[in-house]
Coordinates of C-alpha atoms in Angstrom, one line a residue:
Chain A
M7 CA -0.8 6.4 20.5
I8 CA -3.0 9.6 21.2
A9 CA -5.2 8.8 24.1
I10 CA -8.8 8.7 23.1
E11 CA -12.0 8.8 25.0
T12 CA -14.6 6.2 24.1
N13 CA -17.6 5.1 26.0
A14 CA -18.7 1.4 26.1
A15 CA -21.4 1.9 23.5
D16 CA -19.1 3.4 20.9
R17 CA -16.0 1.6 20.0
R18 CA -15.3 3.4 16.8
T19 CA -11.8 4.8 16.8
D20 CA -11.2 8.6 16.4
P21 CA -10.0 8.8 12.8
L22 CA -7.2 11.3 13.7
T23 CA -5.7 8.7 16.1
I24 CA -2.5 7.0 14.7
N25 CA -0.3 4.5 16.3
C26 CA 3.0 6.2 15.9
A27 CA 4.9 3.0 16.5
L28 CA 3.4 1.7 13.2
V29 CA 3.7 4.9 11.2
E30 CA 7.3 5.6 11.9
P31 CA 8.7 2.5 10.2
L32 CA 6.4 2.9 7.2
L33 CA 7.6 6.5 6.6
V34 CA 11.2 5.7 7.2
G35 CA 11.0 2.7 4.9
F36 CA 9.2 4.8 2.2
V37 CA 12.0 7.5 2.3
R38 CA 14.7 4.9 2.2
S39 CA 13.1 2.8 -0.6
E40 CA 12.2 5.8 -2.9
V41 CA 15.5 7.6 -2.5
R42 CA 17.7 4.5 -3.0
R43 CA 15.8 2.7 -5.8
V44 CA 16.6 5.6 -8.2
G45 CA 20.2 5.5 -7.4
F46 CA 20.5 8.3 -4.8
K47 CA 21.6 8.3 -1.2
K48 CA 21.1 11.7 0.0
A49 CA 18.2 14.1 0.6
V50 CA 18.0 18.0 0.8
F51 CA 15.0 19.9 2.5
G52 CA 14.0 23.5 3.3
L53 CA 14.8 23.8 7.0
S54 CA 12.3 26.4 8.1
G55 CA 12.3 25.3 11.9
G56 CA 8.5 24.5 11.6
I57 CA 7.2 21.3 12.7
D58 CA 6.5 19.8 9.2
S59 CA 10.0 20.2 7.8
T60 CA 11.4 19.1 11.2
L61 CA 9.4 16.0 11.1
S62 CA 10.3 15.2 7.5
A63 CA 14.0 15.7 8.6
Y64 CA 13.7 13.3 11.5
I65 CA 12.2 10.8 9.1
A66 CA 14.8 11.3 6.4
V67 CA 17.7 11.1 9.0
K68 CA 16.4 7.8 10.3
A69 CA 16.0 6.5 6.7
L70 CA 19.3 7.7 5.3
G71 CA 21.6 8.7 8.2
P72 CA 22.5 12.1 9.3
E73 CA 25.5 12.3 6.9
N74 CA 23.1 12.1 4.0
V75 CA 20.6 14.9 4.8
C76 CA 21.1 18.5 4.3
G77 CA 18.8 21.2 5.7
I78 CA 18.8 24.5 3.9
R79 CA 17.7 27.7 5.7
M80 CA 16.5 30.2 3.1
P81 CA 15.7 33.4 5.0
Y82 CA 14.1 36.6 3.5
S83 CA 14.8 40.0 5.3
T84 CA 11.5 39.6 7.2
S85 CA 12.2 36.1 8.5
S86 CA 11.9 35.9 12.1
N87 CA 14.8 35.0 14.5
E88 CA 12.8 32.2 15.9
T89 CA 12.6 30.7 12.5
M90 CA 16.4 30.9 12.2
D91 CA 17.1 29.7 15.6
H92 CA 14.7 26.7 15.4
G93 CA 16.3 25.7 12.1
E94 CA 19.7 25.7 13.8
L95 CA 18.3 23.7 16.8
V96 CA 16.9 20.9 14.4
A97 CA 20.3 20.7 12.6
Q98 CA 22.1 20.3 15.9
E99 CA 19.7 17.8 17.3
L100 CA 19.9 15.7 14.2
G101 CA 23.6 16.2 13.5
I102 CA 22.9 17.1 9.9
R103 CA 24.7 19.6 7.5
M104 CA 23.0 23.0 7.5
M105 CA 23.3 25.7 4.7
T106 CA 21.9 29.2 4.9
I107 CA 21.1 30.9 1.5
S108 CA 19.3 34.1 1.6
I109 CA 16.5 34.7 -1.0
A110 CA 16.4 38.5 -0.4
D111 CA 18.5 39.6 -3.3
Q112 CA 16.5 37.7 -6.0
V113 CA 13.2 38.5 -4.5
D114 CA 13.9 42.2 -4.1
A115 CA 15.5 42.5 -7.5
Y116 CA 12.3 41.0 -9.1
F117 CA 9.9 43.1 -7.1
S118 CA 11.9 46.3 -7.8
H119 CA 10.0 46.0 -11.2
F120 CA 6.6 45.4 -9.5
P121 CA 6.8 47.6 -6.4
D122 CA 3.0 47.5 -5.9
A123 CA 2.9 43.6 -6.0
S124 CA 0.5 42.2 -3.3
R125 CA 1.5 40.3 -0.2
L126 CA 0.3 37.1 -1.8
R127 CA 2.4 37.5 -5.0
R128 CA 5.4 38.2 -2.8
A129 CA 4.7 35.2 -0.6
N130 CA 4.3 32.9 -3.6
K131 CA 7.4 34.3 -5.1
M132 CA 9.5 33.6 -2.0
S133 CA 8.2 30.1 -1.9
R134 CA 9.2 29.5 -5.4
E135 CA 12.6 31.0 -5.1
R136 CA 13.2 28.5 -2.2
M137 CA 12.0 25.8 -4.6
T138 CA 14.6 26.7 -7.2
I139 CA 17.2 26.7 -4.6
L140 CA 16.3 23.3 -3.3
Y141 CA 16.2 21.8 -6.9
D142 CA 19.6 23.4 -7.7
Q143 CA 21.0 21.9 -4.5
S144 CA 19.4 18.6 -5.4
A145 CA 21.5 18.6 -8.5
A146 CA 24.7 20.0 -6.8
Q147 CA 24.6 17.5 -4.0
D148 CA 23.0 14.4 -5.7
A149 CA 20.2 14.4 -3.3
L150 CA 16.5 14.2 -3.7
V151 CA 14.2 17.0 -2.4
I152 CA 12.2 15.9 0.6
G153 CA 8.7 17.4 0.7
T154 CA 7.3 18.9 3.9
S155 CA 3.6 19.6 3.0
N156 CA 1.1 17.8 5.4
K157 CA -2.4 16.4 4.4
T158 CA -4.3 19.2 5.9
E159 CA -2.5 22.0 3.9
L160 CA -2.5 19.8 0.8
L161 CA -6.3 19.3 0.9
I162 CA -7.2 22.9 1.7
G163 CA -4.6 24.2 -0.7
Y164 CA -2.7 26.1 1.8
G165 CA 0.6 26.1 -0.1
T166 CA 2.2 27.5 -3.2
I167 CA 2.0 25.3 -6.4
H168 CA 5.6 24.8 -7.8
G169 CA 6.8 26.4 -4.6
D170 CA 6.7 24.6 -1.1
M171 CA 4.3 22.0 -2.6
A172 CA 7.1 20.9 -4.9
S173 CA 9.3 17.9 -4.0
A174 CA 10.6 14.6 -5.2
L175 CA 8.9 12.6 -2.4
N176 CA 6.9 13.6 0.6
P177 CA 6.8 11.3 3.7
I178 CA 4.2 13.3 5.7
G179 CA 1.6 14.1 2.9
D180 CA -0.9 11.6 4.2
L181 CA -0.7 12.9 7.9
Y182 CA -3.1 15.8 9.0
K183 CA -1.4 18.4 11.1
T184 CA -2.8 16.8 14.3
Q185 CA -1.1 13.6 13.3
V186 CA 2.1 15.5 12.4
R187 CA 2.2 16.7 16.0
A188 CA 1.6 13.3 17.4
L189 CA 4.3 11.7 15.4
S190 CA 6.7 14.5 16.0
A191 CA 6.3 14.0 19.8
H192 CA 6.9 10.3 19.3
M193 CA 10.1 10.8 17.3
G194 CA 11.6 13.3 19.7
V195 CA 11.1 16.6 18.0
P196 CA 12.0 19.4 20.4
A197 CA 8.9 20.6 22.4
A198 CA 9.6 24.2 21.4
I199 CA 9.0 23.3 17.8
I200 CA 5.8 21.2 18.4
E201 CA 4.2 23.7 20.6
K202 CA 4.7 26.9 18.8
N203 CA 2.2 28.6 16.7
P204 CA 2.4 27.3 13.1
T205 CA 3.5 29.9 10.5
A206 CA 4.8 30.2 7.0
D207 CA 6.7 33.2 8.1
L208 CA 6.2 34.9 4.7
W209 CA 5.5 38.2 6.4
V210 CA 6.0 39.6 9.8
G211 CA 3.5 38.2 12.5
Q212 CA 1.9 35.7 10.0
T213 CA 0.4 32.7 11.6
D214 CA -1.4 29.9 9.7
E215 CA -4.4 29.8 11.9
A216 CA -5.0 33.5 11.9
E217 CA -4.7 33.6 8.1
L218 CA -7.0 30.7 7.6
G219 CA -9.6 31.6 10.2
F220 CA -9.8 28.4 11.9
T221 CA -7.5 26.1 13.8
Y222 CA -5.8 22.9 12.6
A223 CA -7.6 21.0 15.4
E224 CA -11.0 22.1 14.0
V225 CA -10.2 21.6 10.3
D226 CA -8.5 18.2 10.9
R227 CA -11.6 16.8 12.7
L228 CA -13.8 18.0 9.7
L229 CA -11.3 16.7 7.1
A230 CA -10.9 13.2 8.7
R231 CA -14.7 12.8 8.7
L232 CA -15.2 14.4 5.2
I233 CA -12.3 12.7 3.5
D234 CA -11.4 9.5 5.4
E235 CA -14.9 8.6 6.6
R236 CA -16.6 10.1 3.5
A237 CA -19.2 11.8 5.6
R238 CA -21.8 13.9 3.7
P239 CA -22.2 17.6 4.5
D240 CA -25.6 16.9 6.4
E241 CA -23.9 14.3 8.6
L242 CA -21.0 16.9 9.3
I243 CA -23.6 19.5 10.3
A244 CA -25.4 16.8 12.5
D245 CA -21.9 16.2 14.1
G246 CA -22.0 19.9 15.2
F247 CA -19.9 21.5 12.6
E248 CA -21.1 24.9 11.4
S249 CA -22.8 24.8 8.0
A250 CA -20.7 27.7 6.7
F251 CA -17.5 26.0 7.9
V252 CA -18.4 22.9 6.1
S253 CA -19.2 24.7 2.9
R254 CA -16.0 26.8 3.0
I255 CA -13.8 23.7 3.5
G256 CA -15.5 21.9 0.7
R257 CA -14.9 24.9 -1.7
L258 CA -11.3 25.1 -0.6
I259 CA -10.6 21.4 -1.4
Q260 CA -12.3 21.8 -4.8
T261 CA -10.9 24.9 -6.0
S262 CA -7.4 24.0 -4.9
H263 CA -7.5 20.6 -6.5
Y264 CA -5.5 21.9 -9.7
K265 CA -2.5 22.3 -7.3
R266 CA -2.6 18.6 -6.7
R267 CA -2.6 17.6 -10.2
L268 CA -0.2 17.7 -13.2
P269 CA -1.0 20.3 -15.9
L270 CA -3.8 19.3 -18.2
I271 CA -2.8 18.0 -21.7
A272 CA -5.0 18.4 -24.7
K273 CA -5.7 14.9 -26.0
I274 CA -5.2 14.2 -29.8
S275 CA -3.5 10.8 -29.9
N276 CA -4.4 7.3 -28.6
R277 CA -1.7 7.5 -26.0
T278 CA -1.8 10.7 -24.0
I279 CA 0.3 11.0 -20.9
E280 CA -1.8 10.3 -17.8
L281 CA -5.0 9.4 -19.6
D282 CA -3.8 6.3 -21.6
F283 CA -0.1 6.3 -21.1
R284 CA 0.0 4.9 -17.6
Y285 CA 3.0 3.9 -15.7
A286 CA 3.9 4.0 -12.1
R287 CA 6.6 6.4 -11.2
D288 CA 8.6 3.6 -9.8
W289 CA 8.6 1.9 -13.2
G290 CA 11.4 -0.5 -13.6
T291 CA 12.9 0.1 -10.1
Chain B
M12 CA -27.5 -36.0 1.9
P13 CA -23.8 -35.8 2.5
F14 CA -21.5 -34.7 -0.3
P15 CA -19.6 -37.6 -1.7
E16 CA -15.8 -37.7 -1.1
R17 CA -13.9 -36.6 -4.1
P18 CA -11.7 -39.4 -5.4
T19 CA -8.1 -38.3 -5.3
T20 CA -5.0 -39.6 -7.0
V21 CA -2.9 -38.6 -4.3
P22 CA -1.1 -41.4 -2.3
F23 CA -2.4 -41.9 1.2
P24 CA -1.3 -41.7 4.1
R25 CA 0.9 -38.8 3.0
A26 CA 4.2 -37.7 4.6
P27 CA 4.8 -34.5 6.3
F28 CA 6.5 -31.8 4.1
H29 CA 8.6 -28.8 4.5
A30 CA 6.6 -25.8 3.2
A31 CA 8.1 -22.3 3.0
V32 CA 7.2 -18.8 1.8
A33 CA 9.7 -16.5 0.1
Q34 CA 8.7 -13.0 1.3
V35 CA 10.4 -11.1 -1.5
E36 CA 10.5 -7.5 -2.7
P37 CA 10.1 -7.6 -6.5
T38 CA 11.2 -4.7 -8.6
L39 CA 8.4 -3.1 -10.7
G40 CA 8.4 -4.6 -14.1
N41 CA 12.0 -5.6 -14.2
L42 CA 11.8 -9.2 -15.2
K43 CA 15.5 -9.9 -15.1
A44 CA 16.0 -8.6 -11.6
N45 CA 12.9 -10.6 -10.5
L46 CA 14.0 -13.8 -12.0
A47 CA 17.3 -13.3 -10.2
I48 CA 15.5 -12.9 -6.8
H49 CA 13.6 -16.0 -7.7
L50 CA 16.6 -18.1 -8.5
D51 CA 18.4 -17.0 -5.4
A52 CA 15.5 -17.8 -3.1
I53 CA 15.0 -21.2 -4.9
E54 CA 18.6 -22.1 -4.5
S55 CA 18.7 -21.3 -0.8
A56 CA 15.4 -23.0 -0.1
R57 CA 16.6 -26.1 -1.9
N58 CA 19.8 -26.1 0.1
D59 CA 17.7 -26.0 3.3
G60 CA 15.5 -29.1 2.2
V61 CA 12.3 -27.1 1.5
D62 CA 9.7 -29.3 -0.4
L63 CA 7.4 -26.5 -1.4
L64 CA 8.4 -22.9 -1.9
V65 CA 5.7 -20.2 -2.3
F66 CA 6.4 -16.7 -3.7
P67 CA 3.8 -13.9 -3.5
E68 CA 1.3 -12.7 -6.1
L69 CA 2.9 -11.2 -9.3
S70 CA 6.3 -12.2 -7.8
L71 CA 8.0 -12.1 -11.3
T72 CA 6.7 -8.7 -12.2
G73 CA 5.6 -6.4 -9.3
Y74 CA 2.1 -5.0 -8.7
Y75 CA 1.5 -1.6 -10.0
L76 CA 2.3 -2.5 -13.5
K77 CA -0.4 -0.6 -15.4
D78 CA 0.5 -0.3 -19.1
Q79 CA 3.5 -2.5 -18.3
V80 CA 1.1 -5.5 -18.1
A81 CA 1.2 -6.3 -21.7
E82 CA 5.1 -5.7 -21.8
V83 CA 5.7 -8.2 -18.9
A84 CA 3.5 -10.9 -20.0
E85 CA 4.4 -14.3 -21.1
P86 CA 2.5 -17.6 -21.9
R87 CA 2.3 -20.1 -19.1
N88 CA 5.3 -22.1 -20.4
G89 CA 7.3 -19.0 -21.4
P90 CA 11.0 -18.5 -20.7
L91 CA 10.6 -17.4 -17.2
A92 CA 8.5 -20.3 -16.2
R93 CA 11.1 -22.6 -17.8
A94 CA 14.0 -20.9 -15.9
I95 CA 12.0 -21.4 -12.5
H96 CA 11.2 -25.0 -13.6
E97 CA 14.7 -25.9 -14.2
A98 CA 16.1 -24.1 -11.0
A99 CA 13.5 -25.8 -8.8
G100 CA 15.0 -29.4 -9.2
T101 CA 13.0 -31.7 -7.0
M102 CA 11.3 -28.8 -5.0
A103 CA 7.9 -27.6 -5.9
V104 CA 7.4 -23.9 -6.4
V105 CA 4.5 -21.4 -6.5
Y106 CA 5.1 -18.1 -8.1
G107 CA 3.1 -15.2 -9.6
F108 CA 3.3 -13.8 -13.2
V109 CA 1.3 -12.2 -15.9
E110 CA 0.0 -14.9 -18.2
E111 CA -0.7 -13.9 -21.8
S112 CA -3.3 -16.2 -23.4
P113 CA -3.1 -17.1 -27.2
T114 CA -6.0 -14.5 -27.7
A115 CA -4.0 -11.7 -26.1
R116 CA -5.8 -11.6 -22.8
F117 CA -3.6 -10.9 -19.8
Y118 CA -4.3 -12.7 -16.4
N119 CA -3.0 -12.0 -13.0
A120 CA -1.9 -15.6 -12.5
A121 CA -0.2 -18.0 -10.1
A122 CA 1.5 -21.2 -11.2
F123 CA 2.3 -24.4 -9.2
R124 CA 5.2 -26.3 -10.7
D125 CA 6.6 -29.6 -9.6
N126 CA 9.1 -31.6 -11.4
Q127 CA 8.3 -34.6 -9.3
G128 CA 5.5 -36.1 -11.2
D129 CA 5.6 -33.2 -13.6
V130 CA 2.6 -31.5 -12.1
S131 CA 1.7 -28.1 -13.4
F132 CA -1.3 -25.9 -12.5
V133 CA -2.2 -22.3 -13.2
H134 CA -4.8 -20.2 -11.3
R135 CA -6.0 -17.1 -12.9
K136 CA -7.2 -14.6 -10.4
V137 CA -11.0 -14.5 -10.5
Y138 CA -11.7 -11.3 -8.4
L139 CA -9.9 -8.4 -9.7
P140 CA -10.2 -5.5 -7.2
T141 CA -11.2 -2.3 -9.0
Y142 CA -11.9 0.3 -6.3
G143 CA -10.1 2.6 -4.1
M144 CA -6.4 2.1 -4.7
F145 CA -6.9 -0.8 -7.0
D146 CA -7.4 -0.8 -10.8
E147 CA -6.8 -4.4 -11.8
A148 CA -9.8 -5.0 -14.0
R149 CA -8.6 -2.2 -16.2
Y150 CA -5.5 -4.1 -17.2
F151 CA -6.3 -7.8 -16.4
A152 CA -8.8 -10.4 -17.8
A153 CA -10.6 -12.2 -15.0
G154 CA -10.2 -15.8 -14.4
S155 CA -13.2 -18.0 -14.6
R156 CA -12.3 -21.2 -12.7
I157 CA -11.9 -22.1 -8.9
R158 CA -10.3 -25.5 -9.1
A159 CA -8.3 -27.9 -6.8
F160 CA -5.5 -29.9 -8.1
D161 CA -3.7 -33.1 -7.1
T162 CA 0.0 -32.9 -5.8
R163 CA 2.3 -35.1 -3.8
F164 CA 1.5 -32.8 -0.9
G165 CA -2.2 -33.6 -1.2
R166 CA -5.0 -31.8 -3.0
L167 CA -4.2 -28.1 -3.2
G168 CA -6.2 -24.9 -3.6
L169 CA -4.6 -21.8 -5.0
L170 CA -6.1 -18.3 -4.5
I171 CA -4.7 -14.9 -5.5
C172 CA -5.4 -12.1 -2.9
E173 CA -8.8 -10.7 -3.5
D174 CA -10.1 -14.2 -4.4
A175 CA -9.7 -15.0 -0.7
W176 CA -12.0 -12.0 0.3
H177 CA -14.9 -13.8 -1.4
L178 CA -15.8 -16.8 0.9
S179 CA -17.3 -18.7 -2.0
C180 CA -13.9 -19.4 -3.2
G181 CA -13.1 -21.2 0.0
V182 CA -16.4 -23.0 0.0
I183 CA -15.8 -24.3 -3.6
L184 CA -12.3 -25.4 -2.8
Q185 CA -13.5 -27.2 0.4
A186 CA -16.1 -29.0 -1.7
D187 CA -13.4 -29.8 -4.2
G188 CA -11.5 -31.6 -1.4
I189 CA -8.5 -29.5 -0.8
D190 CA -5.9 -30.6 2.0
V191 CA -4.0 -27.3 1.9
L192 CA -4.9 -23.8 0.8
I193 CA -2.3 -21.5 -0.7
I194 CA -3.0 -17.8 -0.8
V195 CA -0.6 -15.5 -2.6
A196 CA -1.0 -11.8 -2.2
N197 CA 0.2 -8.3 -2.7
S198 CA -1.4 -6.7 0.4
P199 CA -0.7 -3.0 0.7
G200 CA -0.3 -1.9 4.3
R201 CA -2.8 0.7 5.5
G202 CA -4.8 1.4 8.6
V203 CA -2.6 2.8 11.5
H204 CA -5.3 3.6 14.1
E205 CA -5.0 0.6 16.2
E206 CA -2.3 -1.6 17.8
Q207 CA -1.7 -3.6 14.7
L208 CA -1.7 -2.6 11.0
G209 CA -5.2 -2.7 9.6
S210 CA -4.1 -5.0 6.7
R211 CA -2.4 -7.4 9.0
R212 CA -5.5 -7.6 11.2
S213 CA -7.7 -8.3 8.2
W214 CA -5.4 -11.0 6.8
E215 CA -4.9 -12.7 10.1
L216 CA -8.8 -13.0 10.3
V217 CA -8.9 -14.3 6.7
T218 CA -6.2 -17.0 7.0
R219 CA -7.4 -18.1 10.4
T220 CA -11.0 -18.2 9.3
Y221 CA -10.3 -20.3 6.3
A222 CA -8.0 -22.6 8.3
T223 CA -10.6 -23.1 11.0
F224 CA -13.7 -23.4 9.0
L225 CA -12.3 -25.3 6.0
N226 CA -10.2 -27.6 8.2
V227 CA -7.0 -27.0 6.1
P228 CA -3.6 -25.6 6.7
V229 CA -3.2 -22.3 5.0
I230 CA 0.0 -20.8 3.5
F231 CA -0.2 -17.1 3.0
A232 CA 2.6 -15.4 1.1
N233 CA 2.8 -11.6 0.9
R234 CA 5.5 -9.4 -0.5
V235 CA 7.4 -6.4 0.9
G236 CA 8.8 -3.2 -0.6
F237 CA 7.2 0.0 -1.9
E238 CA 5.6 1.1 -5.1
D239 CA 4.8 4.6 -5.8
G240 CA 4.5 5.3 -2.0
V241 CA 2.4 2.2 -1.4
N242 CA 4.0 -0.2 1.1
F243 CA 3.5 -4.0 1.0
W244 CA 3.7 -5.1 4.5
G245 CA 4.8 -8.7 4.4
G246 CA 3.6 -10.7 7.4
S247 CA 3.4 -14.0 5.4
A248 CA 2.2 -16.9 7.6
I249 CA 1.6 -20.7 7.8
V250 CA -1.5 -21.6 9.7
G251 CA -2.4 -25.0 10.9
A252 CA -5.7 -26.6 10.1
G253 CA -7.2 -25.5 13.4
G254 CA -6.1 -21.9 13.1
S255 CA -2.9 -21.9 15.0
W256 CA 0.1 -20.0 13.8
L257 CA 2.9 -22.4 12.7
A258 CA 5.0 -19.6 11.3
Q259 CA 4.7 -15.8 10.9
A260 CA 7.1 -13.5 9.0
P261 CA 7.9 -10.1 10.3
E262 CA 6.5 -7.0 8.7
F263 CA 8.5 -5.2 5.9
D264 CA 11.5 -7.5 5.8
V265 CA 12.7 -9.7 2.9
T266 CA 12.8 -13.2 4.6
R267 CA 11.8 -16.8 4.4
I268 CA 9.5 -18.6 6.8
S269 CA 8.8 -22.2 6.9
A270 CA 7.0 -24.8 8.8
V271 CA 6.5 -28.7 8.4
L272 CA 2.9 -29.3 7.5
D273 CA 2.0 -32.8 8.8
P274 CA -1.2 -34.4 7.4
R275 CA -1.7 -36.2 10.8
D276 CA -2.3 -32.6 12.4
T277 CA -5.0 -32.0 9.8
R278 CA -6.5 -35.4 10.4
R279 CA -6.6 -34.6 14.1
E280 CA -8.4 -31.3 13.5
R281 CA -10.9 -33.0 11.2
I282 CA -11.6 -35.6 14.0
L283 CA -12.1 -32.8 16.5
A284 CA -14.4 -30.7 14.3
P285 CA -15.4 -32.6 11.2
L286 CA -16.8 -29.4 9.5
H287 CA -15.8 -30.4 6.0
R288 CA -17.5 -33.8 6.4
D289 CA -20.8 -32.2 7.6
E290 CA -20.9 -29.5 5.0
R291 CA -24.3 -29.9 3.2
V292 CA -23.1 -28.9 -0.3
H293 CA -26.3 -30.0 -2.0
L294 CA -28.2 -27.9 0.4
T295 CA -26.1 -24.9 -0.5
L296 CA -26.5 -25.7 -4.2
E297 CA -30.2 -25.8 -3.9
E298 CA -30.6 -22.7 -2.0
L299 CA -28.2 -20.9 -4.4
D300 CA -30.3 -22.2 -7.3
R301 CA -33.5 -21.1 -5.6
I302 CA -32.0 -17.7 -5.2
R303 CA -30.8 -17.6 -8.7
H304 CA -34.3 -18.6 -9.9
D305 CA -36.0 -16.0 -7.7
S306 CA -33.8 -13.2 -8.9
Y307 CA -34.5 -14.1 -12.5
R308 CA -38.1 -14.2 -11.8
D309 CA -37.9 -10.8 -10.1
E310 CA -36.1 -9.4 -13.2
R311 CA -38.9 -10.5 -15.4
R312 CA -41.5 -8.6 -13.4

């Protein structure tokens, strides 16, 4: 458990505190159950060398065994050496198969038609190229794609729809970044990966926190109060959060909600998918 | 005025019996697979001399059925019920299923079946959780009865999951003279902030509270496995009449737990703390009636 400070008068638990010894078997059991019940044994994932994909890999290996997990490095020409090295470190530590497939050719071929494309377009394109490779390898290897998006980035929409947000199942999507760090330490992820500055590495020198303009520690405290404890904005401001920060995060959550939902379907029948044709995905399994 | 003792048809004194919980992992909406799980568990329990085997809520169907509710439903004496009845032999069984009524209402139901004495009782879940992660009232009709029933094990009460979160259900069953309370559940595991899973802490509180305050042993049957990312944590338990743990299942594993429930232990607890004897049911009724009367009067204002 993360140590928390409480005084005698206030025994409320820090909402970001997790008991890793409880969480680990839940997430391992989730991956094992959801992979095997649909007839698969294996998993593939994008091996970025970052903490999120590394933690997902540690969980998947515990669930399925190292021989059934394959990490795929998918560098672009601007990808950092550290990204590549940390990917290799994870693969070695876990004893899993590692593949390296460059996305430079297809990304460059596409943007040769659009040389003025913005950095954001290029970043999203790279993310989606990686998704197509993971889904092709999913078919090639009879393996499900393991997701690596955490709750923080899912909630604020810091991800590419149909890109890094795409997966068959995501063991870490209900863990804030702060909790990802705690569980990573608990499961033995190398310290170099836990301690480095988070980056999507989509352009040289990119870091998540510089791009977002706030730290994960700050936004996680806010999100845990707002989402998990249903605190109202005036309560958050009374907690000491800046009003502008509270508003900004609220807007990010709302305007990115489309990324967390299936495409809208125009209703004309009595049984429209999602609205009144409702089955669990695990239907029959 | 003390509440009169309810006359019972159960022989007295009663013998100790071997109660067990089958902590199973149903597949979602696959009746054939789930019947096979039941038949296996029944056979193995019979071989081990179990007298009463309890399966969790919706054990024949799985939980997040949504639109499957109507597709997996059967009348209370349908083919699945008959198959279980036949397999049970001389053992009594409690299992969960979706009951379809003659007027096409669908109930989240639990059945007690015992070939000895040909006893059959069905409880329809009264309190359908429809908040947060739950959506039961969208798909199920709510039951409208909380009733105890006589068996060779004594007078039993049967509640389904959320029913037990309404203390009135326990109060009614105590007044109805139960000797043993059975709670079948599909409790999702959540709450990972403290030493124990939040769901486990809650259910330990519920089961021990009922056992202590109603003066009855409690059999708690929960399932395991995952459905759409939701885990069911297991932790089935058998609690003695004073609130002591007689058996506890591990979390997450398919298993069977069992304990001998001895009516003499319950008797001892009732001598030690005769809470059920002293319960002033008439007072409760009068006060509830006053509250009902007051609230109607307020509504008229």
